[in-house]
């Protein structure tokens, strides 16, 4: 997966703008003293009259002591399991023992019809640290829901916390679709090389389907102009394709690359009368980087982590230059000591656009069982090519 930032032209304009602002600063210094004094007088006035009036109008409900939060994507693909988590936040600056009872979780469709419900009436007692949260409910652990038809849905949650009712609502949209999937695809190819792609179709609707598929259209474009295209005949009819099932359209789609440049591959087919397309950026080059001097390893892993909270972080390669960087990575190794977690990947080609980061590893919440005890854990990352190697190390302090 690539994460793009600004292109080189945008950065050039940004630098020119910064230079212009620096020149203007010298003309503003004399005016700033007066403006600063005036601003302070206004601030004093606002504090004594405006701020107090503003806070007097605020309801206590704006920041409740106990707050339910619904974690759910705004858009859900019908064929995938619905992922919803409910957390309870302690918005107090004090450590508290909280009693939770009469928990209810419901999902309603646009017609206000209930499509799923869960209830837990038995009281649960738990200790909350100041300004921390606890996971109350994880839908995936209770029920795998993959059959929501297209439309808008509402999640309603309520519970009794220390004798008081607390509730929350969130809306999301379920979308039914067919998704084109491309395998064996590289970020870049060399001049004269041919891509060998496997193309499949995923049923992400709410029910089993008989699929009628037209031929697959493949177009290679550069600067918006078509440089190569082809039409591939596929199996036209598939019977009783289950939710989440993948059918293979093309085993080996050959796409040629004859000269250097940045391209896009567009794949398109009609399934049951609906047009489905996929656009993939790709580069054609003569030579990749000889070393790893233009990149470095970075992680957003927290330095301190509490065992009671979900943990999710990623490891990236950072390109801090204004150039495109093309890498032939031989191996990526990520370890978390003293656990048994040992992730390996490679070989893989990576295209890092200017000032971008490229995710090379992700630690998911369901990987948390790897960390079962408090203590210090060491995250080790190694990225190597044929001629170079990067090593990275950081410590994660885990508390109870």
Coordinates of C-alpha atoms in Angstrom, one line a residue:
X1 CA 0.0 0.0 0.0
X2 CA 1.3 3.5 -0.9
X3 CA 0.6 6.7 0.9
X4 CA 1.1 9.8 -1.3
X5 CA 1.9 13.3 -0.3
X6 CA 2.5 16.3 -2.5
X7 CA 4.0 16.0 -5.9
X8 CA 7.4 17.8 -6.7
X9 CA 5.7 20.7 -8.4
X10 CA 3.5 21.3 -5.3
X11 CA 6.6 21.3 -3.1
X12 CA 8.4 23.8 -5.4
X13 CA 5.4 26.2 -5.1
X14 CA 5.3 25.7 -1.4
X15 CA 9.0 26.6 -1.1
X16 CA 8.5 29.8 -3.2
X17 CA 5.6 30.7 -1.0
X18 CA 7.7 30.3 2.2
X19 CA 10.5 32.4 0.7
X20 CA 8.0 35.2 -0.1
X21 CA 6.6 35.1 3.4
X22 CA 10.1 35.4 4.9
X23 CA 10.7 38.6 2.9
X24 CA 7.5 40.1 4.1
X25 CA 8.3 39.4 7.7
X26 CA 10.8 42.3 8.0
X27 CA 8.0 44.7 6.9
X28 CA 5.7 43.5 9.6
X29 CA 7.8 43.6 12.8
X30 CA 7.1 47.3 13.5
X31 CA 3.3 46.8 13.3
X32 CA 3.4 43.7 15.4
X33 CA 4.2 45.5 18.7
X34 CA 1.0 47.6 18.4
X35 CA -1.1 44.7 17.3
X36 CA 0.2 42.5 20.1
X37 CA -0.7 45.2 22.7
X38 CA -4.2 45.6 21.2
X39 CA -4.7 41.8 21.1
X40 CA -3.9 41.5 24.8
X41 CA -6.4 44.2 25.7
X42 CA -9.1 42.4 23.7
X43 CA -8.1 39.1 25.3
X44 CA -8.6 40.5 28.8
X45 CA -12.0 41.8 27.8
X46 CA -13.1 38.5 26.2
X47 CA -11.9 36.6 29.3
X48 CA -13.9 38.6 31.8
X49 CA -17.1 39.0 29.7
X50 CA -17.1 36.7 26.7
X51 CA -15.6 33.5 28.0
X52 CA -17.6 33.4 31.2
X53 CA -20.8 34.0 29.3
X54 CA -19.9 31.3 26.8
X55 CA -19.3 28.6 29.4
X56 CA -22.4 29.6 31.3
X57 CA -24.4 28.4 28.2
X58 CA -22.7 25.0 27.9
X59 CA -24.6 22.0 29.1
X60 CA -22.9 19.5 31.4
X61 CA -24.0 16.8 28.8
X62 CA -21.4 18.2 26.4
X63 CA -18.7 16.3 28.3
X64 CA -20.4 13.5 30.3
X65 CA -18.6 11.6 33.0
X66 CA -19.2 8.3 31.3
X67 CA -19.3 8.2 27.5
X68 CA -20.0 5.4 25.0
X69 CA -18.2 5.5 21.7
X70 CA -19.1 3.5 18.7
X71 CA -16.2 2.6 16.4
X72 CA -17.4 1.7 12.9
X73 CA -16.5 2.6 9.4
X74 CA -18.9 5.0 7.7
X75 CA -19.1 2.7 4.6
X76 CA -19.3 -1.0 4.9
X77 CA -18.8 -3.6 2.1
X78 CA -21.7 -6.0 2.4
X79 CA -19.7 -9.2 1.7
X80 CA -17.2 -8.5 4.5
X81 CA -17.9 -9.1 8.2
X82 CA -19.3 -6.0 9.8
X83 CA -16.7 -4.6 12.3
X84 CA -18.1 -2.6 15.2
X85 CA -16.6 -2.0 18.6
X86 CA -18.1 -0.2 21.6
X87 CA -15.9 1.5 24.2
X88 CA -16.7 3.2 27.5
X89 CA -14.7 6.3 28.4
X90 CA -14.0 7.5 31.8
X91 CA -13.8 11.3 31.3
X92 CA -12.8 11.9 35.0
X93 CA -9.4 12.9 36.2
X94 CA -9.7 10.3 38.9
X95 CA -9.4 6.6 39.0
X96 CA -12.9 5.1 39.4
X97 CA -14.5 1.7 40.0
X98 CA -17.5 1.6 37.6
X99 CA -20.5 -0.8 37.6
X100 CA -21.9 -1.5 34.1
X101 CA -25.2 -3.3 33.6
X102 CA -28.2 -3.6 31.2
X103 CA -25.9 -3.3 28.1
X104 CA -27.9 -3.4 24.8
X105 CA -26.6 -3.3 21.2
X106 CA -29.0 -2.9 18.3
X107 CA -28.8 -2.4 14.5
X108 CA -31.7 -1.0 12.6
X109 CA -32.2 -0.6 8.9
X110 CA -33.7 2.6 7.2
X111 CA -37.2 1.3 7.8
X112 CA -36.5 1.1 11.6
X113 CA -36.6 -2.7 11.5
X114 CA -34.2 -4.4 13.9
X115 CA -31.6 -6.6 12.0
X116 CA -29.5 -7.6 15.0
X117 CA -29.5 -7.2 18.8
X118 CA -27.4 -8.2 21.7
X119 CA -28.1 -7.8 25.4
X120 CA -26.1 -8.4 28.6
X121 CA -28.0 -7.6 31.8
X122 CA -25.6 -9.0 34.4
X123 CA -23.6 -6.3 36.2
X124 CA -19.9 -6.0 35.5
X125 CA -17.5 -4.2 37.8
X126 CA -14.3 -2.7 36.5
X127 CA -11.6 -0.2 37.5
X128 CA -11.0 2.7 35.1
X129 CA -7.9 4.9 35.1
X130 CA -8.3 8.6 34.6
X131 CA -9.2 9.5 31.0
X132 CA -9.0 6.0 29.8
X133 CA -11.4 3.6 28.0
X134 CA -12.4 -0.1 28.0
X135 CA -13.7 -2.3 25.2
X136 CA -17.3 -3.3 26.2
X137 CA -18.4 -5.1 23.0
X138 CA -16.8 -6.5 19.8
X139 CA -19.4 -7.5 17.2
X140 CA -17.0 -9.8 15.4
X141 CA -16.6 -11.9 18.5
X142 CA -20.3 -12.4 18.9
X143 CA -21.7 -12.6 15.3
X144 CA -20.3 -12.5 11.8
X145 CA -22.7 -10.3 9.8
X146 CA -22.0 -10.3 6.1
X147 CA -25.6 -10.1 4.7
X148 CA -26.6 -6.5 5.0
X149 CA -28.3 -5.3 1.8
X150 CA -27.4 -1.9 0.4
X151 CA -28.8 1.0 2.5
X152 CA -28.4 3.1 5.6
X153 CA -28.2 1.6 9.0
X154 CA -28.3 2.9 12.6
X155 CA -26.4 1.4 15.5
X156 CA -27.9 2.1 18.9
X157 CA -26.1 1.3 22.1
X158 CA -27.2 1.9 25.7
X159 CA -26.1 0.8 29.2
X160 CA -26.5 1.6 32.8
X161 CA -23.3 3.0 34.3
X162 CA -23.3 3.5 38.1
X163 CA -27.1 3.7 38.0
X164 CA -27.3 6.2 35.2
X165 CA -28.4 5.5 31.6
X166 CA -25.8 6.2 28.9
X167 CA -26.5 5.8 25.2
X168 CA -25.0 6.5 21.8
X169 CA -25.9 6.2 18.1
X170 CA -24.0 6.0 14.8
X171 CA -25.1 5.7 11.2
X172 CA -23.3 3.8 8.5
X173 CA -24.0 2.8 4.9
X174 CA -23.8 -0.8 3.5
X175 CA -22.7 -1.1 -0.1
X176 CA -23.1 -4.2 -2.3
X177 CA -20.6 -4.5 -5.1
X178 CA -18.4 -6.8 -7.1
X179 CA -14.6 -6.1 -6.7
X180 CA -11.9 -6.8 -9.2
X181 CA -8.8 -8.3 -7.6
X182 CA -5.3 -8.3 -9.3
X183 CA -2.5 -10.5 -8.1
X184 CA 1.2 -10.7 -9.0
X185 CA 1.2 -6.9 -9.6
X186 CA 4.4 -5.0 -9.0
X187 CA 4.8 -1.3 -8.3
X188 CA 7.2 -1.0 -11.2
X189 CA 8.6 -2.9 -14.2
X190 CA 11.7 -2.6 -16.2
X191 CA 11.8 -1.5 -19.9
X192 CA 11.0 -4.6 -22.0
X193 CA 9.5 -6.5 -19.1
X194 CA 6.0 -7.9 -19.3
X195 CA 3.6 -8.1 -16.3
X196 CA 1.9 -11.4 -15.7
X197 CA -1.3 -10.7 -13.8
X198 CA -4.0 -12.9 -12.3
X199 CA -7.4 -11.2 -12.4
X200 CA -10.3 -12.4 -10.2
X201 CA -13.7 -11.1 -9.0
X202 CA -15.0 -11.0 -5.4
X203 CA -18.7 -11.2 -4.6
X204 CA -19.2 -8.5 -2.0
X205 CA -23.0 -8.5 -2.0
X206 CA -25.3 -9.6 0.7
X207 CA -26.3 -12.9 -0.9
X208 CA -25.2 -15.7 -3.2
X209 CA -25.4 -14.7 -6.9
X210 CA -25.5 -16.1 -10.4
X211 CA -22.9 -13.9 -12.2
X212 CA -23.1 -12.9 -15.8
X213 CA -19.8 -11.4 -16.8
X214 CA -18.9 -9.6 -20.1
X215 CA -15.4 -9.6 -21.5
X216 CA -12.6 -7.9 -19.5
X217 CA -11.2 -4.7 -21.0
X218 CA -7.6 -3.8 -20.2
X219 CA -6.1 -0.3 -21.0
X220 CA -2.6 1.0 -20.4
X221 CA -2.4 4.8 -20.3
X222 CA 0.3 7.4 -20.1
X223 CA -0.5 11.1 -19.5
X224 CA -4.2 10.2 -20.2
X225 CA -3.3 8.7 -23.6
X226 CA -3.9 5.1 -24.5
X227 CA -0.6 3.4 -25.4
X228 CA -1.9 -0.2 -25.3
X229 CA -5.2 -2.0 -24.8
X230 CA -6.8 -5.4 -25.2
X231 CA -10.0 -7.3 -24.6
X232 CA -10.0 -10.7 -22.9
X233 CA -12.8 -13.2 -23.1
X234 CA -13.8 -14.7 -19.7
X235 CA -16.1 -17.4 -18.5
X236 CA -19.5 -15.6 -19.1
X237 CA -21.6 -17.4 -16.4
X238 CA -20.9 -18.4 -12.9
X239 CA -23.7 -20.1 -10.8
X240 CA -24.4 -19.7 -7.1
X241 CA -21.3 -17.6 -6.2
X242 CA -21.4 -17.3 -2.4
X243 CA -20.9 -14.1 -0.4
X244 CA -17.2 -13.4 -0.1
X245 CA -16.3 -16.0 -2.8
X246 CA -13.7 -15.3 -5.4
X247 CA -13.9 -16.5 -9.0
X248 CA -10.9 -16.4 -11.4
X249 CA -11.4 -14.4 -14.6
X250 CA -7.9 -14.5 -16.1
X251 CA -5.1 -16.7 -15.0
X252 CA -2.3 -14.9 -16.9
X253 CA -3.0 -11.4 -18.3
X254 CA 0.1 -10.1 -20.1
X255 CA 0.8 -6.4 -20.1
X256 CA 3.9 -5.1 -22.0
X257 CA 6.1 -2.2 -20.9
X258 CA 8.3 -0.8 -23.7
X259 CA 9.6 2.5 -22.5
X260 CA 10.2 4.5 -19.3
X261 CA 7.4 6.5 -17.7
X262 CA 4.5 6.6 -15.3
X263 CA 1.4 4.6 -16.4
X264 CA -2.0 3.5 -15.2
X265 CA -3.6 0.1 -15.9
X266 CA -7.4 0.2 -16.1
X267 CA -9.4 -3.0 -15.9
X268 CA -13.1 -3.0 -16.6
X269 CA -15.9 -5.5 -16.9
X270 CA -19.7 -5.6 -16.7
X271 CA -21.1 -8.0 -14.0
X272 CA -24.9 -8.5 -14.0
X273 CA -25.3 -5.2 -15.8
X274 CA -23.1 -3.2 -13.4
X275 CA -19.8 -1.8 -14.6
X276 CA -16.8 -2.6 -12.4
X277 CA -13.4 -1.0 -12.8
X278 CA -10.0 -0.9 -11.2
X279 CA -7.2 1.7 -11.8
X280 CA -3.6 0.8 -10.8
X281 CA -0.7 3.3 -11.0
X282 CA 2.5 1.7 -12.3
X283 CA 6.0 2.8 -13.4
X284 CA 8.4 1.6 -16.0
X285 CA 12.1 2.2 -15.3
X286 CA 15.6 1.4 -16.5
X287 CA 17.3 1.1 -13.2
X288 CA 16.3 0.8 -9.5
X289 CA 18.2 2.3 -6.5
X290 CA 21.5 0.7 -5.7
X291 CA 21.1 1.3 -2.0
X292 CA 18.8 2.4 0.8
X293 CA 20.3 5.9 1.4
X294 CA 17.2 7.8 0.4
X295 CA 14.8 6.0 2.8
X296 CA 14.6 5.3 6.5
X297 CA 12.4 3.1 8.8
X298 CA 9.7 4.7 10.9
X299 CA 7.0 3.4 13.2
X300 CA 3.9 4.9 14.9
X301 CA 4.0 2.3 17.7
X302 CA 3.4 3.9 21.1
X303 CA 6.3 4.1 23.6
X304 CA 3.9 3.2 26.4
X305 CA 1.0 0.8 26.1
X306 CA -1.7 -0.4 28.5
X307 CA -2.7 -4.1 28.3
X308 CA -6.3 -3.2 28.7
X309 CA -6.5 -1.1 25.5
X310 CA -6.4 -2.1 21.9
X311 CA -3.0 -1.9 20.2
X312 CA -2.5 -1.1 16.5
X313 CA 0.5 0.3 14.8
X314 CA 2.4 0.2 11.5
X315 CA 6.0 0.2 10.3
X316 CA 6.9 2.3 7.3
X317 CA 9.6 3.2 4.9
X318 CA 9.9 7.0 4.5
X319 CA 11.1 8.8 1.4
X320 CA 12.2 12.2 2.5
X321 CA 13.6 13.2 -0.9
X322 CA 11.9 15.0 -3.8
X323 CA 12.6 12.1 -6.1
X324 CA 10.7 8.9 -6.9
X325 CA 12.5 6.0 -5.2
X326 CA 12.4 2.5 -6.8
X327 CA 13.5 -0.4 -4.6
X328 CA 14.1 -4.1 -5.1
X329 CA 13.6 -5.3 -1.5
X330 CA 14.9 -8.8 -0.9
X331 CA 13.5 -9.3 2.6
X332 CA 11.6 -7.5 5.4
X333 CA 11.8 -9.0 8.9
X334 CA 9.8 -7.6 11.8
X335 CA 10.2 -9.1 15.3
X336 CA 8.7 -8.3 18.7
X337 CA 10.9 -9.7 21.5
X338 CA 10.5 -11.7 23.7
X339 CA 7.3 -12.7 21.9
X340 CA 7.2 -15.3 19.1
X341 CA 5.9 -12.6 16.6
X342 CA 8.2 -12.9 13.5
X343 CA 6.9 -11.4 10.3
X344 CA 8.7 -11.9 7.0
X345 CA 8.1 -10.6 3.5
X346 CA 9.9 -10.6 0.2
X347 CA 11.1 -10.2 -2.4
X348 CA 9.0 -7.2 -3.3
X349 CA 9.3 -4.1 -5.5
X350 CA 8.5 -0.7 -3.9
X351 CA 7.8 2.6 -5.5
X352 CA 8.0 5.5 -3.0
X353 CA 6.8 8.8 -4.4
X354 CA 8.4 12.0 -3.2
X355 CA 7.9 12.8 0.5
X356 CA 5.8 9.7 1.0
X357 CA 5.6 6.7 3.4
X358 CA 5.1 3.1 2.4
X359 CA 3.6 0.7 4.9
X360 CA 5.6 -2.5 5.2
X361 CA 4.0 -4.0 8.3
X362 CA 0.9 -3.6 10.4
X363 CA 0.2 -4.9 13.9
X364 CA -3.5 -5.5 14.3
X365 CA -5.6 -5.6 17.5
X366 CA -6.1 -9.3 17.0
X367 CA -2.3 -9.7 17.3
X368 CA -2.4 -8.4 20.9
X369 CA -2.3 -12.0 22.4
X370 CA 1.4 -11.8 21.4
X371 CA 1.7 -9.4 24.3
X372 CA 0.3 -11.0 27.5
X373 CA 2.5 -9.7 30.3
X374 CA 3.6 -6.2 31.4
X375 CA 7.3 -5.4 30.7
X376 CA 9.6 -4.0 28.1
X377 CA 9.2 -5.3 24.5
X378 CA 11.7 -4.7 21.7
X379 CA 10.5 -4.0 18.2
X380 CA 13.2 -5.0 15.6
X381 CA 12.9 -4.2 11.9
X382 CA 15.3 -5.2 9.1
X383 CA 14.9 -4.2 5.5
X384 CA 17.5 -5.5 3.0
X385 CA 18.4 -5.4 -0.7
X386 CA 21.2 -7.2 -2.5
X387 CA 23.6 -4.3 -1.8
X388 CA 22.3 -2.7 1.4
X389 CA 20.5 -3.1 4.7
X390 CA 18.6 -0.9 7.2
X391 CA 18.1 -1.8 10.8
X392 CA 15.6 -0.2 13.2
X393 CA 15.0 -0.8 17.0
X394 CA 12.6 0.7 19.5
X395 CA 11.2 -0.3 22.9
X396 CA 7.6 -0.6 23.9
X397 CA 6.8 -0.3 27.6
X398 CA 3.7 -2.4 28.5
X399 CA 1.8 -1.6 31.7
X400 CA -1.1 -3.3 33.4

